[in-house]
Coordinates of C-alpha atoms and ligand atoms in Angstrom, one line a residue:
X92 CA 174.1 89.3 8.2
X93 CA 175.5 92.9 7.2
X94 CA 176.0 95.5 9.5
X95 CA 173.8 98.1 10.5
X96 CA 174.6 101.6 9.0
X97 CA 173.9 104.9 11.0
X98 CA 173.6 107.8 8.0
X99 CA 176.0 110.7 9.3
X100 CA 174.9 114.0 7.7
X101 CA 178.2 116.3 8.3
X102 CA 176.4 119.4 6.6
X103 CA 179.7 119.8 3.6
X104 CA 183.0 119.9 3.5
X105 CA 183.8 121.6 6.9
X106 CA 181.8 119.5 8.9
X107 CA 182.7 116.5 7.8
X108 CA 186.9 118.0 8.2
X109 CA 186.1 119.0 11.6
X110 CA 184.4 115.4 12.2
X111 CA 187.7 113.8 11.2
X112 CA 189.6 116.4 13.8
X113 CA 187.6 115.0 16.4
X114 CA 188.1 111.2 15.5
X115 CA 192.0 112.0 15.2
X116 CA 191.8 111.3 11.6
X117 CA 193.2 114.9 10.1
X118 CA 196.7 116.5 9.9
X119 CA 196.4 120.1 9.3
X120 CA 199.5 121.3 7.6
X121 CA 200.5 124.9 8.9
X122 CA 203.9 125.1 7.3
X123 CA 204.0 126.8 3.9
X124 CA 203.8 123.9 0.9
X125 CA 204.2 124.9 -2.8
X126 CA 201.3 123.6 -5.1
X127 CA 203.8 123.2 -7.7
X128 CA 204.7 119.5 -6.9
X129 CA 205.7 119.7 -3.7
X130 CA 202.4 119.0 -2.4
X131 CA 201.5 116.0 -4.4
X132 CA 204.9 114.5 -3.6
X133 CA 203.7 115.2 0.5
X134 CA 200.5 113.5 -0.2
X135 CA 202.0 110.5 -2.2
X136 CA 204.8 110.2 0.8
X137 CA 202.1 110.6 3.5
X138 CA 198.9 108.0 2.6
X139 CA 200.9 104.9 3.0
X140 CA 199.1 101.8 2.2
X141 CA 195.6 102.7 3.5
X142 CA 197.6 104.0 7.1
X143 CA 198.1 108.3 6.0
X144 CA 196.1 110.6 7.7
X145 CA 193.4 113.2 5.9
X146 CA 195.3 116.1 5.0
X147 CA 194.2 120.0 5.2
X148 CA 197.1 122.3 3.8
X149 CA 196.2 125.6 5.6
X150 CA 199.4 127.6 4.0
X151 CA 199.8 127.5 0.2
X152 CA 202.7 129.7 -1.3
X153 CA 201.4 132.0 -3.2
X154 CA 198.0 131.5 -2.1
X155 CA 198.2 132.7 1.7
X156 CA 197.7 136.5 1.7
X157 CA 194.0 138.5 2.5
X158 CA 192.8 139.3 -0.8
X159 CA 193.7 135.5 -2.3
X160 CA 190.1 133.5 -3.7
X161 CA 191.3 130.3 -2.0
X162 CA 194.2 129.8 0.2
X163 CA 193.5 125.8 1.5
X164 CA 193.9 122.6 0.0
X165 CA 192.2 119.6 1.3
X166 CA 192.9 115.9 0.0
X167 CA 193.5 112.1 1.0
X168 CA 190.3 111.9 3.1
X169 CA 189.2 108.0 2.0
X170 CA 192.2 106.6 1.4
X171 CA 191.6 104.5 4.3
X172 CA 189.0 102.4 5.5
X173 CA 187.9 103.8 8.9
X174 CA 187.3 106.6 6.7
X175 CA 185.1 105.6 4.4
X176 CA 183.3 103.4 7.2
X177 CA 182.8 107.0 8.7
X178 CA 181.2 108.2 5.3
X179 CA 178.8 105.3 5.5
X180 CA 177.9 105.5 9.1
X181 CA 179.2 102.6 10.1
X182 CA 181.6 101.5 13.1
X183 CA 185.5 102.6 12.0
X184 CA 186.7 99.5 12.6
X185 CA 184.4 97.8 10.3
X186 CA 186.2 94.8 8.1
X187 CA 186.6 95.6 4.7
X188 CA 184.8 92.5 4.1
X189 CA 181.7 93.7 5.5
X190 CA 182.1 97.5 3.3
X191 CA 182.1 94.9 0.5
X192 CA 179.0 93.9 1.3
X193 CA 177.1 97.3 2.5
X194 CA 178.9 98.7 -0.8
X195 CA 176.7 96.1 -2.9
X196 CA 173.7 98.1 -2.2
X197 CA 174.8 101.3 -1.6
X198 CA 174.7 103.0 -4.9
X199 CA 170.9 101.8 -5.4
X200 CA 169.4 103.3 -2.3
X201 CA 168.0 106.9 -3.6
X202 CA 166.3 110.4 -1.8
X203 CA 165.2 112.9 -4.2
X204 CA 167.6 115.9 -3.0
X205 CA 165.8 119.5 -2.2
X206 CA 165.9 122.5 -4.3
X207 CA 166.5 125.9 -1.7
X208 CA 166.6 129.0 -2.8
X209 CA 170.5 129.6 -2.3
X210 CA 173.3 129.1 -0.1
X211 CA 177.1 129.9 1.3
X212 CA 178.3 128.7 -2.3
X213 CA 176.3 132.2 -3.8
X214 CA 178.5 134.4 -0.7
X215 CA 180.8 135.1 -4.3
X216 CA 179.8 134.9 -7.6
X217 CA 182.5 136.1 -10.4
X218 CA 181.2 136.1 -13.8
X219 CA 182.4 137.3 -17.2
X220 CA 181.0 140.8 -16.9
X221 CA 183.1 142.9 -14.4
X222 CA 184.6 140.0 -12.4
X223 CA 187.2 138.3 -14.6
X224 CA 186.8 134.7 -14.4
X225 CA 190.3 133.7 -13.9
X226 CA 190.6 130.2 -12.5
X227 CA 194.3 130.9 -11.4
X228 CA 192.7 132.6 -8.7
X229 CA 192.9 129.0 -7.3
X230 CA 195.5 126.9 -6.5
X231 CA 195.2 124.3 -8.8
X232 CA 198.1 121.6 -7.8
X233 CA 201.1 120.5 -10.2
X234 CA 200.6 117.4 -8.7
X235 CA 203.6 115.6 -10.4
X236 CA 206.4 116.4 -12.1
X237 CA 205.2 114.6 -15.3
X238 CA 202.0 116.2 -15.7
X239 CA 201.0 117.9 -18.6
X240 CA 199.5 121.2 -16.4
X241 CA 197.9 122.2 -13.0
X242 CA 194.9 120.2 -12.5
X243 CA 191.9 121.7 -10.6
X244 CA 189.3 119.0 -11.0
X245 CA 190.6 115.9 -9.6
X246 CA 187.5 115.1 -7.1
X247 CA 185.0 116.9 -8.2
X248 CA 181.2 116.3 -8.6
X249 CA 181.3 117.1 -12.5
X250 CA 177.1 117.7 -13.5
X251 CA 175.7 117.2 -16.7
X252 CA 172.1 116.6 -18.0
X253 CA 170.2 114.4 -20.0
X254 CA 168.4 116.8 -22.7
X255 CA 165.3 114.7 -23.0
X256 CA 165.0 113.2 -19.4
X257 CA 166.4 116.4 -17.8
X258 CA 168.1 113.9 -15.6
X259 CA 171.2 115.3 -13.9
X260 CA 174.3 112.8 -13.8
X261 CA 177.4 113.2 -11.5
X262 CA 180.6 112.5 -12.2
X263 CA 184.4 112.7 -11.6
X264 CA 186.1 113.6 -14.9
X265 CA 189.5 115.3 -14.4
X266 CA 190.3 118.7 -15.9
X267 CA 193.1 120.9 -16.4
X268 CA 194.1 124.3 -16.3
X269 CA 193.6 125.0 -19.5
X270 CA 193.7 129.4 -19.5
X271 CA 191.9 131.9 -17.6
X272 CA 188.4 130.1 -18.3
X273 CA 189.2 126.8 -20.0
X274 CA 189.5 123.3 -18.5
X275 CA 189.8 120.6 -21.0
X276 CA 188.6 117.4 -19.3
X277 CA 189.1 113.9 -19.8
X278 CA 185.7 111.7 -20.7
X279 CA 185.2 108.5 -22.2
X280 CA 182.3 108.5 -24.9
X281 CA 181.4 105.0 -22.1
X282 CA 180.8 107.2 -19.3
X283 CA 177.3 108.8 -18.4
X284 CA 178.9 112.0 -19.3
X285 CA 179.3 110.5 -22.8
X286 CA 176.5 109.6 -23.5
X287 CA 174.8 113.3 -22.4
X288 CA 177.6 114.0 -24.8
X289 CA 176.1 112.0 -27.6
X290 CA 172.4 113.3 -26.9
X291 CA 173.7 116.9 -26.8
X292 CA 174.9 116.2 -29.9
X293 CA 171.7 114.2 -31.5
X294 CA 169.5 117.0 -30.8
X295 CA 172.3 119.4 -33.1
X296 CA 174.0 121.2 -30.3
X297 CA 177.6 122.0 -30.8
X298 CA 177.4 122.8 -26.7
X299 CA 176.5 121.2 -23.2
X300 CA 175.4 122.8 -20.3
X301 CA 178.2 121.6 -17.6
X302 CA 178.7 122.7 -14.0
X303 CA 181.9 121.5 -11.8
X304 CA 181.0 121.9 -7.3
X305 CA 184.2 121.1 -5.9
X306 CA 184.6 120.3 -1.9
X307 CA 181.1 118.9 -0.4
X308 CA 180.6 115.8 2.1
X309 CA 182.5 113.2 1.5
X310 CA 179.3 111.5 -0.3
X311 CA 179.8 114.2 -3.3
X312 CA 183.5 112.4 -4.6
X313 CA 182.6 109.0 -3.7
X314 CA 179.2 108.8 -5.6
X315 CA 180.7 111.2 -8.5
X316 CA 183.4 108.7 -9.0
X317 CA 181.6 105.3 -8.9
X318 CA 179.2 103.8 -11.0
X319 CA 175.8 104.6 -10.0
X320 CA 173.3 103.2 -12.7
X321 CA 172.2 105.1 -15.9
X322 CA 169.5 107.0 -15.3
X323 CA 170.1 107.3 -11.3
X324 CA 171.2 110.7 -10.4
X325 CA 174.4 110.9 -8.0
X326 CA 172.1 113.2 -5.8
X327 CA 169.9 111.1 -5.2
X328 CA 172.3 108.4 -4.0
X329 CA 174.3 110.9 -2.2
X330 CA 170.9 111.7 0.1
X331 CA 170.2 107.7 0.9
X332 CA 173.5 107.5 2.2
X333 CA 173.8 110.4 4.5
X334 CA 170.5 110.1 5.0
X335 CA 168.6 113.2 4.4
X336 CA 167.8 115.2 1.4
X337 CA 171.2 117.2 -0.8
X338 CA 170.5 120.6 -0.5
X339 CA 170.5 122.2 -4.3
X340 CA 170.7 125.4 -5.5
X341 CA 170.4 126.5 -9.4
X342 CA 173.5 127.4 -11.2
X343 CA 173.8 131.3 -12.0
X344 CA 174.2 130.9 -15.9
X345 CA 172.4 127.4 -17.0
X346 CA 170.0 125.4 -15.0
X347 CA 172.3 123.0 -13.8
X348 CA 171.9 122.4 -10.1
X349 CA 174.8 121.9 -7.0
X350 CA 175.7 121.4 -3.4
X351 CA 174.1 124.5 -1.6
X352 CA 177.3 124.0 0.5
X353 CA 179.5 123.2 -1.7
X354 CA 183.1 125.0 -1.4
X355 CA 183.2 126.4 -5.1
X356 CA 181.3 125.8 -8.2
X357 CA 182.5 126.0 -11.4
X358 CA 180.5 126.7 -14.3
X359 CA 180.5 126.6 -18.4
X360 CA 179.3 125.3 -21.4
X361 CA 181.5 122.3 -22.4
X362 CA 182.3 123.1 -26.2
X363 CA 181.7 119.7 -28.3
X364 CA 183.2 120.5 -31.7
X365 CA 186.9 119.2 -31.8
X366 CA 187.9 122.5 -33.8
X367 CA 187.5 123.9 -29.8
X368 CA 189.5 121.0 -28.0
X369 CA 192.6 122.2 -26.1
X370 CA 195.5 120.0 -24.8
X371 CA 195.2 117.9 -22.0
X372 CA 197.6 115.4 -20.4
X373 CA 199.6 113.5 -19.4
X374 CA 198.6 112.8 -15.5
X375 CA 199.7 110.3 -13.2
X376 CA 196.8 108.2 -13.2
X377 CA 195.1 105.5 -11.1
X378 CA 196.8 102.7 -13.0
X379 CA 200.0 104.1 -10.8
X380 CA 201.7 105.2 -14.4
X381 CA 201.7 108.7 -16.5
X382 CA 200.4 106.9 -18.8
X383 CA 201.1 108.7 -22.0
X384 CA 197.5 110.4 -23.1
X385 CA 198.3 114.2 -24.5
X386 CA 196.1 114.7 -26.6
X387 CA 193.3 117.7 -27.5
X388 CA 190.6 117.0 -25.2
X389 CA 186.9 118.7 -25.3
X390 CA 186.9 121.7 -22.9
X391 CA 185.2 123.2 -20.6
X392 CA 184.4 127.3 -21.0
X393 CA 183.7 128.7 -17.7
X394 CA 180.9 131.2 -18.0
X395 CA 180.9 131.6 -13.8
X396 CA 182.7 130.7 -10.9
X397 CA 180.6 131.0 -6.9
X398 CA 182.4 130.0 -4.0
X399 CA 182.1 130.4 -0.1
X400 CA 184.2 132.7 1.6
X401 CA 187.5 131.7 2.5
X402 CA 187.3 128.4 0.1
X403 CA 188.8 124.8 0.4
X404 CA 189.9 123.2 -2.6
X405 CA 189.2 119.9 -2.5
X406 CA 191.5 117.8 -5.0
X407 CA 193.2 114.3 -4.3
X408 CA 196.7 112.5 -5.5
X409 CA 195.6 109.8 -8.1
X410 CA 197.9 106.6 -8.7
X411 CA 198.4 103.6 -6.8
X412 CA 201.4 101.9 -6.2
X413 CA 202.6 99.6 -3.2
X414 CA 203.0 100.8 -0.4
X415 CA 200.9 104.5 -1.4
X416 CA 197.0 103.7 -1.8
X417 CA 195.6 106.9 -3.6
X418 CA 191.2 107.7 -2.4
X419 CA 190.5 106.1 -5.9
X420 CA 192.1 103.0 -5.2
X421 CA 190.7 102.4 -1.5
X422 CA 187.3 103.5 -2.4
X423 CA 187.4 101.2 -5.9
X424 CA 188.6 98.2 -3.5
X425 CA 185.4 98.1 -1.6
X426 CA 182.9 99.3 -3.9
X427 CA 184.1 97.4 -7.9
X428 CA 184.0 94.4 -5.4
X429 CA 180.5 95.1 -4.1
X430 CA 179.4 95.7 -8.0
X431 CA 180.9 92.6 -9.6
X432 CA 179.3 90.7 -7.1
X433 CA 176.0 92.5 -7.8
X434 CA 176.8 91.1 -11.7
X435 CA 177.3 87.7 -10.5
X436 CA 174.2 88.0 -8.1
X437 CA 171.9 89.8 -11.3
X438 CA 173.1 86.6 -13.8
X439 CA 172.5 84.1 -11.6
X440 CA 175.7 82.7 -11.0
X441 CA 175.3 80.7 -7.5
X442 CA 177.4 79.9 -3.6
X443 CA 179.0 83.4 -4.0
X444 CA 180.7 83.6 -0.6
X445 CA 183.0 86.6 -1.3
X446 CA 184.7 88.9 -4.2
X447 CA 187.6 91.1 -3.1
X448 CA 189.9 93.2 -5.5
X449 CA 192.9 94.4 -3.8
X450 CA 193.4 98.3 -3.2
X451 CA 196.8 98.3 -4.6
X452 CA 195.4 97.7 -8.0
X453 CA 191.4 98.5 -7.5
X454 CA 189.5 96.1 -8.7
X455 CA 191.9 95.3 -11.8
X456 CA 192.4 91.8 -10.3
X457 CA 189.8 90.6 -8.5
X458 CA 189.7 87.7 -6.6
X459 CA 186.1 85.5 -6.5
X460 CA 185.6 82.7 -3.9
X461 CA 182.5 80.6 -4.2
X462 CA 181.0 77.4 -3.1
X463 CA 181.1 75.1 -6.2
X464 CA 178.2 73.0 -6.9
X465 CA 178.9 72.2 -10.5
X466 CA 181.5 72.1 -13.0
X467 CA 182.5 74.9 -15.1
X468 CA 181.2 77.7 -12.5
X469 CA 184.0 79.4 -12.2
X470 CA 183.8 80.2 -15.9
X471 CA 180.2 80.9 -15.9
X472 CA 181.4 83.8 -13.0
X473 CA 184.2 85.1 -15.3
X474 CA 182.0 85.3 -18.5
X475 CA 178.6 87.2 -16.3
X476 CA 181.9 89.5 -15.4
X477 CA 182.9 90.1 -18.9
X478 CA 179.8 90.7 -20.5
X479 CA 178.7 93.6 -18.1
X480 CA 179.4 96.9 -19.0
X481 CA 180.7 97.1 -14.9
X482 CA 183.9 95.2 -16.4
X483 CA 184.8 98.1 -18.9
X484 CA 187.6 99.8 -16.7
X485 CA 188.0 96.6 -14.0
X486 CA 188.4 93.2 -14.0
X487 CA 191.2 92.1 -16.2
X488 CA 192.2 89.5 -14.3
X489 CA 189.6 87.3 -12.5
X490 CA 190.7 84.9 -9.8
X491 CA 188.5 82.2 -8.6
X492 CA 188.8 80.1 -5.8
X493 CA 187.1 77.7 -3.2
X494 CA 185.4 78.7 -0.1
X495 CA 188.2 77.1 2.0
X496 CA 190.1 79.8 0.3
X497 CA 190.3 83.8 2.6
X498 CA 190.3 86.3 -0.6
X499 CA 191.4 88.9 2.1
X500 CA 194.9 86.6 2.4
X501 CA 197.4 87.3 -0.6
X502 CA 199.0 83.7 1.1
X503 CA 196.1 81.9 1.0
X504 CA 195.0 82.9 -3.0
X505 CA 198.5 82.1 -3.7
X506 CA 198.4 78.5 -2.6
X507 CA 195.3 78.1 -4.3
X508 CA 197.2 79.2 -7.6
X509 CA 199.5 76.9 -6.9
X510 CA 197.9 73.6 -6.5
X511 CA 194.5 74.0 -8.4
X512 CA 195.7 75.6 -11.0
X513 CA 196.6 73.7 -14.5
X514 CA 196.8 75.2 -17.6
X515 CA 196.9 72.1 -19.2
X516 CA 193.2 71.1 -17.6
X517 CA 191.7 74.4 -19.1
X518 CA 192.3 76.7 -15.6
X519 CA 193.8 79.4 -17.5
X520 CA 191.5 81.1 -20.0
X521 CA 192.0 84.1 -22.0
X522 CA 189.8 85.9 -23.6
X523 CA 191.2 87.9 -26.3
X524 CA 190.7 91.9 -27.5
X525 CA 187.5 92.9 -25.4
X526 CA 186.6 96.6 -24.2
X527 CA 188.5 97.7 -21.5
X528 CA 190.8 100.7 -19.4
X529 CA 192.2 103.1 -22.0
X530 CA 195.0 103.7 -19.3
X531 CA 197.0 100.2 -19.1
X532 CA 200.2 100.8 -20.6
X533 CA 200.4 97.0 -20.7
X534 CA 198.1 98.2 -23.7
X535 CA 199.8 99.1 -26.8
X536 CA 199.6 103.0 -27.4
X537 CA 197.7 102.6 -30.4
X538 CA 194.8 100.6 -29.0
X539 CA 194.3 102.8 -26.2
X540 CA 193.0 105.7 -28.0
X541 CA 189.9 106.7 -27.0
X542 CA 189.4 109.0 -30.1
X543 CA 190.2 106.4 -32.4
X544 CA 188.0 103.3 -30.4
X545 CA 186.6 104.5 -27.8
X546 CA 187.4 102.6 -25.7
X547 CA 190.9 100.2 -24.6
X548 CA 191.8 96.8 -25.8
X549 CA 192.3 94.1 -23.0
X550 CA 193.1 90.0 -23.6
X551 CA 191.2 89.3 -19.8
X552 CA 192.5 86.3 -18.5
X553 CA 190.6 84.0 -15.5
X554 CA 192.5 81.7 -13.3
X555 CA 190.4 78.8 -12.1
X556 CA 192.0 78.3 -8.8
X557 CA 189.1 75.7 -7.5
X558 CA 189.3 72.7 -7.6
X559 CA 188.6 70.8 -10.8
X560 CA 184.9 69.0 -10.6
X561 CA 186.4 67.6 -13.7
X562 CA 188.1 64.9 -11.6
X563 CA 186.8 61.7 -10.9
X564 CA 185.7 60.8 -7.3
X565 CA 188.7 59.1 -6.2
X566 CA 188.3 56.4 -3.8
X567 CA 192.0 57.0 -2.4
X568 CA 190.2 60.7 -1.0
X569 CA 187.4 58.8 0.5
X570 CA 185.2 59.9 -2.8
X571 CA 187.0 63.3 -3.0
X572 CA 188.1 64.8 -6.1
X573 CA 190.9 66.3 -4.4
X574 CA 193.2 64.8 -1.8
X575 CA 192.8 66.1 1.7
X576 CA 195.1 69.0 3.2
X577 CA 197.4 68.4 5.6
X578 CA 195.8 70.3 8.1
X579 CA 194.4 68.1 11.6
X580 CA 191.2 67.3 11.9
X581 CA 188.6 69.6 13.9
X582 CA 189.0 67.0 16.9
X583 CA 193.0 66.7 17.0
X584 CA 193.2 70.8 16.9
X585 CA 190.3 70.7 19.8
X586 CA 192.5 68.5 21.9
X587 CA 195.9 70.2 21.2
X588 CA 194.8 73.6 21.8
X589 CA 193.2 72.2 25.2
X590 CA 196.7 71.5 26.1
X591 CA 198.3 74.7 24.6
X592 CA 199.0 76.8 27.9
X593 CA 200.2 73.2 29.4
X594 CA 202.9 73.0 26.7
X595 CA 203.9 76.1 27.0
X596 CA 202.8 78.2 24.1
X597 CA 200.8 81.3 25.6
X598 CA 203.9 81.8 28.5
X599 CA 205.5 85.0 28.3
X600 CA 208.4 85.2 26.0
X601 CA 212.0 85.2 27.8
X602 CA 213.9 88.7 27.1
Ligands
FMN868 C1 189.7 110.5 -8.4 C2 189.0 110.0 -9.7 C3 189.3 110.4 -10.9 C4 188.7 110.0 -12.1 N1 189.0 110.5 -13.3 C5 188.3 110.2 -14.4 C6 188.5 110.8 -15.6 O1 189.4 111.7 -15.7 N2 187.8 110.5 -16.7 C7 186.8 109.5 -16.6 O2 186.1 109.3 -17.6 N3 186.6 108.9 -15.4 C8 187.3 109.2 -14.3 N4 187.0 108.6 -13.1 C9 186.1 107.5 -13.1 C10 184.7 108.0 -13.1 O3 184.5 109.0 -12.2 C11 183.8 106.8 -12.8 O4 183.9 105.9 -13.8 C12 182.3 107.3 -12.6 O5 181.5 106.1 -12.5 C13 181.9 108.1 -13.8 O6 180.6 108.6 -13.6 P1 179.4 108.0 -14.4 O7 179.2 106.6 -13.9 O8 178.3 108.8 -14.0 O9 179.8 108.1 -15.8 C14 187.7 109.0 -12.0 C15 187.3 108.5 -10.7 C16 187.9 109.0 -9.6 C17 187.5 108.5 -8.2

């Protein structure tokens, strides 16, 4: 049984800040912060592992006087999971176990979105003639000392179009300050941006239409930034999960379309012949590393900016380490597991119980449990994983494990490892130089170069933690394969725990 969701519309980015003021989710930040590293080192302190608060920076230096574009910053809102249960419409307490398993059909729920006419993103519209577009206008973060520039698009709905299906796709792709009206962005030829890429270029175009709308409901970030099918248009996805249509209105200079409400909107032509790229990189990315990555990048040339009055940036603080789980991380957690799980469902691999990836490292590891009927299931699961194209940036490691076994219970997987695991009887299986994350530094430089490949290199590796149906019945276990755990028998626990109080366990402890 999965829970029941309520939709929430919260109208765009203000109503869903001031929904989070009233659930005592949101820490408004009044005291001057500098965008140059100061406030990415906040946010890093302050999201703690899944515990930080949303955070609205009301006072930017350099930002905070009347005749500034945009004077607020507004990140870290589902880096936690009350949050993202609040996105969903679901009670805040809700287990991560049971987002798992709303997340696995989340992303295929669709409602067309409605075009309108125009909306608070068209209150300013700066374009090339008269208006300079000057994207410092903003306050694009340095979010980290090792960064190769400011970055404005860090969660941003990033639209592109399929030029035969006309199809819009959204997605998060991050881009730097590049000059007044240049962003080069970061795109793998695997994304769905890529592939509009390639199709641009098929038809003999040395330019794609591109628009960037930045600050919307939380929907706009979370769908952007996960892997809704080919084909499916983030809109669409957005509008199933809040429940009613996404208001669009038409870009001013290409027939893009955006958030109605969105906060600012960004658009351009992204220029496709190399000869164009401009330098991008390094930024601390999701893996938790700067993880090398300068190189000349294709680039976005902004042709309009429109924005509300009085605009929030929306950005957020990639890169996960313990102890400081970034949005990406928390939201990958939930929703990788809920796809690989989908995998398994789609190839037929059977007595799924469970698939969890840890936030601290999204999805990288990801930890199975099933009921085993047969032998060699474990390594049917980690092959279905492998061979789908959901395992390209995920899934390095794969852990399987019994459903004795809690996935949610680092202690529990860990025992598991222990005493099921031998490497000798085929547990540990690598397979060697597949696709993968063109970010792992545990990746040679080389073989992470997306120009070069296209893609990363990763030796995956799946640790059969169940137990081995390889075994022979064993008539010592009473037919078992295994020998029984020392824990007491259902009875014996019964009968103690009837006595518990009497012995003096649930007493009051002395001071
Ligand atoms: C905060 C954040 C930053 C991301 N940055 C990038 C990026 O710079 N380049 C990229 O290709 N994918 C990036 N991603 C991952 C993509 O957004 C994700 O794979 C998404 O599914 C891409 O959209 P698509 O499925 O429509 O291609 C990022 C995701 C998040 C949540």
């Amino acid at each position: 049984m999965t829970m029941e969701r309520k939709p929430v519309a919260y109208g765009d980015l203000r109503g869903w800040i001031s929904a989070l003021k009233s659930a005592g989710e949101l820490q408004e930040i009044d005291a001057e912060v500098d965008p140059n590293i100061e406030l990415g080192t906040i946010m890093r302190l302050a999201q703690g592992p899944g515990t930080g608060p949303a955070l609205l920076f009301n006072n930017i230096k350099g930002y905070n006087i009347p005749t500034s574009r945009c004077r607020r910053i507004f990140g870290s809102a589902l880096n936690n999971y009350r949050r993202i249960a609040m996105m969903l419409g679901l009670p805040r307490d809700a287990h991560a176990r049971e987002l798992v398993k709303i997340g696995r059909n989340i992303l295929s729920e669709t409602m067309p979105p409605k075009i309108v006419k125009t909306g608070p993103v068209k209150e300013n519209i700066v374009t090339g003639t008269g208006n300079d577009i000057d994207i410092d206008q903003f306050p694009s973060p340095y979010w980290n000392r090792l960064d190769g520039g400011r970055y404005i698009i860090t969660y941003a709905g990033v639209v592109t179009k399929d030029p035969e299906t006309n199809v819009m796709n959204v997605g998060v792709y991050r881009g730097m300050v590049g000059g007044r009206d240049k962003i080069p962005i970061l795109m793998w030829r695997a994304q769905h941006i890529g592939h509009h890429v390639t199709a641009w270029q098929a038809a003999g175009k040395n330019e794609m239409p591109i628009a960037v709308a930045i600050g919307w409901e939380p929907t706009l970030g979370f769908c952007a930034g996960s892997p809704v099918p080919k084909g499916v248009c983030e809109y669409d996805v957005m509008g199933a999960i809040r429940g009613e249509p996404v208001e669009l209105v038409k870009c001013e200079t290409n027939d893009l379309y955006v958030p109605a409400t969105a906060e600012i909107v960004i658009e351009g032509v992204l220029n496709l012949d190399p000869e164009t790229y401009e330098m991008e990189g390094p930024y601390a990315e999701f893996t938790g590393y700067v993880a090398g990555d300068k190189s000349p990048k294709p680039t976005i040339r902004v042709t309009c900016i429109t924005h509300r009055n009085d605009p929030i940036l929306r950005g957020t603080i990639e890169g996960c380490m313990p102890g400081s789980f970034s949005e990406n991380a928390m939201i990958s957690s939930i929703f990788r597991s809920s796809m690989a799980w989908n995998v398994l469902d789609r190839a037929g691999v059977p007595g799924i119980t469970d698939v969890w990836g840890p936030p601290v490292q999204a999805g990288m590891n990801l930890n199975i449990q099933m009921k085993q009927s047969y032998r060699g299931q474990a390594k049917q699961a980690a092959n279905a994983l492998w061979g789908s194209s959901a395992a390209h940036v995920r899934y390095k490691h794969v852990t399987v494990v019994d459903d004795d076994i809690d996935i949610h219970d680092y202690a529990a997987v860990d025992w598991a490892i222990a005493y099921r695991v031998n490497a000798g009887e085929n547990d540990i299986v690598i397979m060697p130089a597949t696709f993968g994350l063109g970010l792992d530094p545990s990746t040679r430089k080389r073989d992470r170069n997306p120009a070069l490949f296209g893609t990363g290199k990763w030796n995956r590796v799946l640790i059969d933690a169940t137990i081995n149906l390889d075994f022979d019945p064993d008539p010592d276990f009473g037919g078992a394969r295994y020998p029984p755990t020392v824990w007491p028998a259902e009875k014996d626990v019964e009968s103690a725990k009837a006595r518990w109080s009497e012995l003096g366990f649930n007493k009051p402890k002395r001071g």
